[in-house]
Amino acid sequence: MGRGKIEIKKIENNTSRQVTFSKRRAGLLKKTHELSVLCDAQIGLIIFSNKGKLYEYCSHPLSMGQIIERYQSLTGTCIPVRDEREQIYNDLAKMKRDTHCLQLSLQRYKGDDLSSVQYEELNELEQQLEQSINKVRARKFLLLQQQLDNLERTEKMLEKENQDMHHWLMSNHIQKQQAEMEHHQQQAMTELKLVGQQQQQVLDQFPFYGEEQPSSVLQLANLPLNLYPYRLQPIQPNLQESSVQRRDYG
């Protein structure tokens, strides 16, 4: 199936028109280069886009100016040369007048040299200055309000950070106190165990018969002194010597 024929008219869609221009421009430049190389032809091609952008092609080694001069000499046409000095003079005079008006306006805005200004001009100048002052004040208030909003946001952020830091410190303090209490309890339990072991060692050194054995050193200290009298055994050496001496004297 062959390709359909495209109707030759302006493309209304900007994107489609730009795409078509780019494709066909590239194809036209390619065909121009092929024609110049294959046929040894001298070709000068100038293309302006709808936005005023220039695209050109010129056969090597000639330049576009040489091809245009050759075209003028062969066709007998010439490009008219415009005398732009008058236009430049008019533009310069206009710029001078605009500059002078701007300088006068600046002086009036500053309040300098108002002696030649009429009442209507002064009234208009006053209104313009008031409008300018209102715009400046509005812009100033807007900036101040923005700064105030930024400060309020910063204050809220700092308050939140302060609260978070306070909660964090309090939680760490509570955890530290709990750890210290647990450590003290462990130390107290260890000391109680050591004291109990020492009490048991003391109780083991005192054998008790017939009565209930005391369970602590405090109970041992509260016992009466004559509850468990000690009996001296004659087998001890010092007691044997004293008994022998008594017999001799007797």
Short mmCIF file of N, CA and C in Angstrom, two decimals, residues 58-196:
data_model
loop_
_atom_site.label_atom_id
_atom_site.label_comp_id
_atom_site.label_asym_id
_atom_site.label_seq_id
_atom_site.Cartn_x
_atom_site.Cartn_y
_atom_site.Cartn_z
N CYS A 58 26.52 26.08 1.10
CA CYS A 58 27.30 26.65 -0.01
C CYS A 58 28.26 25.59 -0.53
N SER A 59 28.36 25.48 -1.87
CA SER A 59 29.25 24.48 -2.47
C SER A 59 30.70 24.84 -2.19
N HIS A 60 31.45 23.83 -1.84
CA HIS A 60 32.89 24.00 -1.59
C HIS A 60 33.61 24.19 -2.94
N PRO A 61 34.58 25.10 -3.08
CA PRO A 61 35.22 25.94 -2.06
C PRO A 61 34.68 27.36 -2.05
N LEU A 62 33.56 27.62 -2.70
CA LEU A 62 33.02 28.97 -2.77
C LEU A 62 32.35 29.33 -1.44
N SER A 63 32.15 30.67 -1.30
CA SER A 63 31.43 31.18 -0.15
C SER A 63 30.08 31.71 -0.62
N MET A 64 29.21 31.97 0.33
CA MET A 64 27.89 32.47 -0.01
C MET A 64 27.98 33.85 -0.66
N GLY A 65 28.92 34.67 -0.20
CA GLY A 65 29.09 36.00 -0.82
C GLY A 65 29.53 35.89 -2.27
N GLN A 66 30.43 34.97 -2.60
CA GLN A 66 30.88 34.79 -3.98
C GLN A 66 29.74 34.31 -4.88
N ILE A 67 28.93 33.39 -4.36
CA ILE A 67 27.81 32.92 -5.17
C ILE A 67 26.81 34.03 -5.40
N ILE A 68 26.56 34.89 -4.40
CA ILE A 68 25.62 35.99 -4.57
C ILE A 68 26.17 37.01 -5.57
N GLU A 69 27.46 37.32 -5.51
CA GLU A 69 28.06 38.24 -6.48
C GLU A 69 27.96 37.68 -7.90
N ARG A 70 28.21 36.39 -8.04
CA ARG A 70 28.10 35.77 -9.37
C ARG A 70 26.67 35.84 -9.87
N TYR A 71 25.71 35.64 -8.96
CA TYR A 71 24.31 35.74 -9.35
C TYR A 71 23.96 37.15 -9.78
N GLN A 72 24.47 38.16 -9.08
CA GLN A 72 24.18 39.55 -9.45
C GLN A 72 24.81 39.90 -10.79
N SER A 73 26.03 39.44 -11.03
CA SER A 73 26.70 39.76 -12.30
C SER A 73 26.02 39.08 -13.47
N LEU A 74 25.49 37.90 -13.27
CA LEU A 74 24.84 37.19 -14.37
C LEU A 74 23.43 37.70 -14.64
N THR A 75 22.72 38.08 -13.60
CA THR A 75 21.35 38.54 -13.78
C THR A 75 21.26 40.05 -13.95
N GLY A 76 22.32 40.77 -13.67
CA GLY A 76 22.30 42.21 -13.80
C GLY A 76 21.55 42.90 -12.68
N THR A 77 21.31 42.25 -11.62
CA THR A 77 20.64 42.84 -10.47
C THR A 77 21.67 43.23 -9.43
N CYS A 78 21.28 44.15 -8.60
CA CYS A 78 22.16 44.58 -7.51
C CYS A 78 21.33 44.84 -6.26
N ILE A 79 21.98 44.66 -5.16
CA ILE A 79 21.32 44.89 -3.89
C ILE A 79 21.46 46.36 -3.54
N PRO A 80 20.35 47.07 -3.39
CA PRO A 80 20.46 48.51 -3.09
C PRO A 80 21.13 48.75 -1.75
N VAL A 81 22.01 49.73 -1.75
CA VAL A 81 22.71 50.11 -0.53
C VAL A 81 21.97 51.28 0.11
N ARG A 82 21.54 51.10 1.34
CA ARG A 82 20.78 52.11 2.05
C ARG A 82 21.71 53.04 2.81
N ASP A 83 21.40 54.33 2.69
CA ASP A 83 22.14 55.32 3.46
C ASP A 83 21.46 55.46 4.83
N GLU A 84 22.07 54.87 5.81
CA GLU A 84 21.48 54.81 7.14
C GLU A 84 21.94 55.94 8.05
N ARG A 85 22.66 56.89 7.51
CA ARG A 85 23.14 57.97 8.37
C ARG A 85 21.99 58.83 8.90
N GLU A 86 20.98 59.06 8.05
CA GLU A 86 19.85 59.86 8.50
C GLU A 86 19.07 59.13 9.59
N GLN A 87 18.90 57.82 9.40
CA GLN A 87 18.19 57.03 10.41
C GLN A 87 18.97 57.01 11.72
N ILE A 88 20.29 56.90 11.62
CA ILE A 88 21.11 56.90 12.84
C ILE A 88 21.00 58.24 13.55
N TYR A 89 20.99 59.34 12.77
CA TYR A 89 20.88 60.67 13.37
C TYR A 89 19.53 60.83 14.07
N ASN A 90 18.46 60.36 13.44
CA ASN A 90 17.14 60.47 14.06
C ASN A 90 17.07 59.65 15.36
N ASP A 91 17.63 58.43 15.30
CA ASP A 91 17.63 57.60 16.51
C ASP A 91 18.43 58.25 17.63
N LEU A 92 19.56 58.87 17.27
CA LEU A 92 20.38 59.53 18.27
C LEU A 92 19.67 60.72 18.89
N ALA A 93 18.96 61.49 18.06
CA ALA A 93 18.21 62.64 18.58
C ALA A 93 17.09 62.17 19.50
N LYS A 94 16.43 61.09 19.13
CA LYS A 94 15.35 60.56 19.97
C LYS A 94 15.90 60.08 21.32
N MET A 95 17.04 59.41 21.30
CA MET A 95 17.65 58.94 22.54
C MET A 95 18.04 60.11 23.44
N LYS A 96 18.51 61.22 22.83
CA LYS A 96 18.86 62.39 23.63
C LYS A 96 17.62 62.98 24.29
N ARG A 97 16.52 63.06 23.54
CA ARG A 97 15.29 63.62 24.13
C ARG A 97 14.78 62.72 25.26
N ASP A 98 14.82 61.42 25.05
CA ASP A 98 14.35 60.49 26.10
C ASP A 98 15.24 60.59 27.34
N THR A 99 16.54 60.74 27.12
CA THR A 99 17.45 60.87 28.25
C THR A 99 17.19 62.15 29.03
N HIS A 100 16.94 63.25 28.29
CA HIS A 100 16.66 64.53 28.96
C HIS A 100 15.35 64.44 29.76
N CYS A 101 14.35 63.79 29.21
CA CYS A 101 13.07 63.64 29.94
C CYS A 101 13.26 62.78 31.19
N LEU A 102 14.04 61.75 31.08
CA LEU A 102 14.28 60.89 32.24
C LEU A 102 15.05 61.65 33.33
N GLN A 103 16.00 62.46 32.92
CA GLN A 103 16.74 63.25 33.91
C GLN A 103 15.83 64.25 34.62
N LEU A 104 14.93 64.90 33.86
CA LEU A 104 13.99 65.82 34.48
C LEU A 104 13.05 65.09 35.44
N SER A 105 12.59 63.93 35.02
CA SER A 105 11.69 63.16 35.90
C SER A 105 12.41 62.74 37.18
N LEU A 106 13.68 62.37 37.04
CA LEU A 106 14.45 61.97 38.23
C LEU A 106 14.66 63.14 39.17
N GLN A 107 14.92 64.30 38.62
CA GLN A 107 15.07 65.49 39.45
C GLN A 107 13.77 65.83 40.16
N ARG A 108 12.66 65.68 39.48
CA ARG A 108 11.38 65.98 40.10
C ARG A 108 11.06 64.98 41.20
N TYR A 109 11.38 63.71 40.95
CA TYR A 109 11.15 62.72 42.00
C TYR A 109 12.00 63.00 43.23
N LYS A 110 13.18 63.54 43.04
CA LYS A 110 14.04 63.90 44.16
C LYS A 110 13.65 65.22 44.81
N GLY A 111 12.79 66.00 44.14
CA GLY A 111 12.39 67.29 44.68
C GLY A 111 13.34 68.41 44.29
N ASP A 112 14.18 68.22 43.29
CA ASP A 112 15.14 69.25 42.85
C ASP A 112 14.55 70.03 41.66
N ASP A 113 14.79 71.32 41.66
CA ASP A 113 14.42 72.19 40.55
C ASP A 113 12.94 72.06 40.20
N LEU A 114 12.10 72.45 41.16
CA LEU A 114 10.65 72.42 40.94
C LEU A 114 10.08 73.80 40.61
N SER A 115 10.94 74.77 40.39
CA SER A 115 10.46 76.14 40.15
C SER A 115 9.71 76.27 38.84
N SER A 116 10.07 75.48 37.85
CA SER A 116 9.43 75.60 36.54
C SER A 116 8.28 74.61 36.36
N VAL A 117 7.94 73.88 37.38
CA VAL A 117 6.90 72.85 37.27
C VAL A 117 5.54 73.49 37.58
N GLN A 118 4.54 73.20 36.76
CA GLN A 118 3.21 73.74 36.95
C GLN A 118 2.44 72.95 38.01
N TYR A 119 1.28 73.51 38.41
CA TYR A 119 0.50 72.90 39.48
C TYR A 119 0.00 71.51 39.08
N GLU A 120 -0.49 71.40 37.83
CA GLU A 120 -0.99 70.10 37.38
C GLU A 120 0.11 69.05 37.40
N GLU A 121 1.30 69.45 36.99
CA GLU A 121 2.42 68.50 36.98
C GLU A 121 2.82 68.11 38.41
N LEU A 122 2.76 69.13 39.31
CA LEU A 122 3.07 68.82 40.70
C LEU A 122 2.03 67.87 41.30
N ASN A 123 0.76 68.08 40.98
CA ASN A 123 -0.28 67.20 41.48
C ASN A 123 -0.09 65.78 40.96
N GLU A 124 0.21 65.65 39.68
CA GLU A 124 0.46 64.32 39.11
C GLU A 124 1.69 63.67 39.74
N LEU A 125 2.74 64.48 39.97
CA LEU A 125 3.95 63.96 40.60
C LEU A 125 3.66 63.48 42.02
N GLU A 126 2.82 64.24 42.75
CA GLU A 126 2.47 63.84 44.10
C GLU A 126 1.72 62.50 44.11
N GLN A 127 0.79 62.34 43.19
CA GLN A 127 0.05 61.09 43.10
C GLN A 127 0.98 59.92 42.76
N GLN A 128 1.89 60.15 41.86
CA GLN A 128 2.83 59.09 41.51
C GLN A 128 3.70 58.71 42.70
N LEU A 129 4.14 59.71 43.45
CA LEU A 129 4.97 59.41 44.62
C LEU A 129 4.17 58.66 45.69
N GLU A 130 2.91 59.05 45.88
CA GLU A 130 2.07 58.34 46.85
C GLU A 130 1.86 56.88 46.43
N GLN A 131 1.62 56.67 45.14
CA GLN A 131 1.48 55.30 44.66
C GLN A 131 2.77 54.50 44.87
N SER A 132 3.89 55.17 44.60
CA SER A 132 5.17 54.50 44.81
C SER A 132 5.39 54.17 46.28
N ILE A 133 5.03 55.10 47.16
CA ILE A 133 5.19 54.86 48.60
C ILE A 133 4.30 53.71 49.05
N ASN A 134 3.06 53.67 48.52
CA ASN A 134 2.15 52.57 48.89
C ASN A 134 2.71 51.23 48.43
N LYS A 135 3.28 51.19 47.24
CA LYS A 135 3.88 49.94 46.75
C LYS A 135 5.07 49.53 47.61
N VAL A 136 5.89 50.53 47.99
CA VAL A 136 7.05 50.23 48.82
C VAL A 136 6.61 49.71 50.19
N ARG A 137 5.60 50.37 50.77
CA ARG A 137 5.12 49.93 52.08
C ARG A 137 4.50 48.53 52.01
N ALA A 138 3.75 48.28 50.93
CA ALA A 138 3.14 46.95 50.79
C ALA A 138 4.22 45.88 50.68
N ARG A 139 5.26 46.18 49.90
CA ARG A 139 6.35 45.22 49.79
C ARG A 139 7.09 45.06 51.11
N LYS A 140 7.26 46.16 51.83
CA LYS A 140 7.93 46.11 53.13
C LYS A 140 7.12 45.27 54.12
N PHE A 141 5.80 45.50 54.18
CA PHE A 141 4.95 44.73 55.09
C PHE A 141 4.94 43.25 54.72
N LEU A 142 4.97 42.97 53.42
CA LEU A 142 5.00 41.58 52.99
C LEU A 142 6.28 40.88 53.45
N LEU A 143 7.41 41.57 53.30
CA LEU A 143 8.68 41.00 53.75
C LEU A 143 8.69 40.82 55.27
N LEU A 144 8.16 41.83 55.99
CA LEU A 144 8.11 41.70 57.44
C LEU A 144 7.22 40.54 57.88
N GLN A 145 6.08 40.36 57.17
CA GLN A 145 5.20 39.25 57.51
C GLN A 145 5.86 37.91 57.23
N GLN A 146 6.60 37.84 56.13
CA GLN A 146 7.33 36.61 55.82
C GLN A 146 8.38 36.31 56.87
N GLN A 147 9.10 37.35 57.29
CA GLN A 147 10.10 37.15 58.34
C GLN A 147 9.45 36.72 59.66
N LEU A 148 8.29 37.33 59.96
CA LEU A 148 7.59 36.95 61.19
C LEU A 148 7.12 35.51 61.13
N ASP A 149 6.59 35.09 59.98
CA ASP A 149 6.17 33.70 59.82
C ASP A 149 7.35 32.75 59.96
N ASN A 150 8.48 33.13 59.39
CA ASN A 150 9.67 32.28 59.51
C ASN A 150 10.13 32.18 60.96
N LEU A 151 10.07 33.32 61.68
CA LEU A 151 10.46 33.29 63.09
C LEU A 151 9.51 32.42 63.92
N GLU A 152 8.21 32.50 63.61
CA GLU A 152 7.24 31.67 64.34
C GLU A 152 7.48 30.19 64.06
N ARG A 153 7.73 29.86 62.81
CA ARG A 153 8.04 28.46 62.50
C ARG A 153 9.31 28.00 63.19
N THR A 154 10.31 28.87 63.20
CA THR A 154 11.56 28.52 63.88
C THR A 154 11.33 28.33 65.38
N GLU A 155 10.49 29.22 65.97
CA GLU A 155 10.19 29.10 67.40
C GLU A 155 9.48 27.78 67.71
N LYS A 156 8.52 27.41 66.87
CA LYS A 156 7.81 26.14 67.09
C LYS A 156 8.77 24.96 66.95
N MET A 157 9.64 25.03 65.97
CA MET A 157 10.60 23.94 65.80
C MET A 157 11.53 23.83 67.00
N LEU A 158 11.98 24.99 67.50
CA LEU A 158 12.87 24.96 68.67
C LEU A 158 12.13 24.45 69.91
N GLU A 159 10.85 24.86 70.07
CA GLU A 159 10.08 24.35 71.20
C GLU A 159 9.90 22.84 71.12
N LYS A 160 9.61 22.34 69.93
CA LYS A 160 9.46 20.90 69.78
C LYS A 160 10.77 20.17 70.07
N GLU A 161 11.89 20.72 69.56
CA GLU A 161 13.18 20.10 69.84
C GLU A 161 13.49 20.14 71.33
N ASN A 162 13.11 21.25 72.00
CA ASN A 162 13.34 21.35 73.44
C ASN A 162 12.51 20.32 74.20
N GLN A 163 11.24 20.16 73.81
CA GLN A 163 10.40 19.16 74.46
C GLN A 163 10.94 17.75 74.23
N ASP A 164 11.35 17.47 73.01
CA ASP A 164 11.91 16.15 72.72
C ASP A 164 13.17 15.91 73.54
N MET A 165 14.01 16.93 73.65
CA MET A 165 15.23 16.79 74.44
C MET A 165 14.91 16.59 75.92
N HIS A 166 13.88 17.31 76.41
CA HIS A 166 13.48 17.16 77.82
C HIS A 166 12.97 15.74 78.08
N HIS A 167 12.12 15.24 77.19
CA HIS A 167 11.61 13.86 77.36
C HIS A 167 12.75 12.85 77.31
N TRP A 168 13.68 13.08 76.41
CA TRP A 168 14.80 12.15 76.28
C TRP A 168 15.67 12.16 77.54
N LEU A 169 15.92 13.37 78.08
CA LEU A 169 16.73 13.46 79.30
C LEU A 169 16.00 12.83 80.48
N MET A 170 14.69 13.08 80.58
CA MET A 170 13.95 12.51 81.69
C MET A 170 13.92 10.98 81.61
N SER A 171 13.73 10.46 80.40
CA SER A 171 13.71 8.99 80.26
C SER A 171 15.07 8.41 80.61
N ASN A 172 16.15 9.07 80.16
CA ASN A 172 17.48 8.59 80.50
C ASN A 172 17.75 8.69 82.00
N HIS A 173 17.25 9.78 82.63
CA HIS A 173 17.44 9.94 84.07
C HIS A 173 16.71 8.84 84.84
N ILE A 174 15.48 8.55 84.43
CA ILE A 174 14.71 7.49 85.10
C ILE A 174 15.39 6.14 84.93
N GLN A 175 15.86 5.88 83.72
CA GLN A 175 16.55 4.61 83.49
C GLN A 175 17.83 4.52 84.32
N LYS A 176 18.52 5.65 84.44
CA LYS A 176 19.74 5.65 85.25
C LYS A 176 19.42 5.40 86.73
N GLN A 177 18.35 6.05 87.23
CA GLN A 177 17.96 5.83 88.62
C GLN A 177 17.57 4.37 88.85
N GLN A 178 16.82 3.81 87.91
CA GLN A 178 16.44 2.40 88.05
C GLN A 178 17.67 1.49 88.07
N ALA A 179 18.64 1.81 87.17
CA ALA A 179 19.86 0.99 87.14
C ALA A 179 20.62 1.12 88.46
N GLU A 180 20.69 2.38 88.99
CA GLU A 180 21.39 2.57 90.27
C GLU A 180 20.67 1.84 91.41
N MET A 181 19.33 1.87 91.43
CA MET A 181 18.59 1.17 92.47
C MET A 181 18.82 -0.34 92.39
N GLU A 182 18.80 -0.86 91.16
CA GLU A 182 19.06 -2.29 91.00
C GLU A 182 20.47 -2.64 91.46
N HIS A 183 21.43 -1.74 91.13
CA HIS A 183 22.81 -1.99 91.56
C HIS A 183 22.92 -1.97 93.10
N HIS A 184 22.25 -0.99 93.74
CA HIS A 184 22.28 -0.92 95.20
C HIS A 184 21.60 -2.14 95.83
N GLN A 185 20.50 -2.58 95.22
CA GLN A 185 19.83 -3.77 95.74
C GLN A 185 20.72 -5.00 95.64
N GLN A 186 21.42 -5.10 94.48
CA GLN A 186 22.34 -6.23 94.34
C GLN A 186 23.45 -6.17 95.37
N GLN A 187 24.00 -4.95 95.60
CA GLN A 187 25.04 -4.81 96.62
C GLN A 187 24.51 -5.16 98.00
N ALA A 188 23.26 -4.69 98.30
CA ALA A 188 22.69 -4.99 99.62
C ALA A 188 22.48 -6.50 99.79
N MET A 189 22.00 -7.16 98.72
CA MET A 189 21.81 -8.61 98.80
C MET A 189 23.13 -9.32 99.00
N THR A 190 24.17 -8.82 98.29
CA THR A 190 25.50 -9.43 98.45
C THR A 190 26.01 -9.26 99.86
N GLU A 191 25.83 -8.03 100.42
CA GLU A 191 26.28 -7.79 101.79
C GLU A 191 25.51 -8.65 102.79
N LEU A 192 24.18 -8.79 102.57
CA LEU A 192 23.39 -9.64 103.46
C LEU A 192 23.86 -11.09 103.41
N LYS A 193 24.19 -11.54 102.20
CA LYS A 193 24.69 -12.91 102.10
C LYS A 193 26.01 -13.08 102.84
N LEU A 194 26.90 -12.06 102.71
CA LEU A 194 28.19 -12.13 103.41
C LEU A 194 27.97 -12.12 104.93
N VAL A 195 27.05 -11.25 105.39
CA VAL A 195 26.77 -11.19 106.83
C VAL A 195 26.19 -12.52 107.32
N GLY A 196 25.30 -13.11 106.53
CA GLY A 196 24.73 -14.39 106.92
C GLY A 196 25.77 -15.49 106.99
#
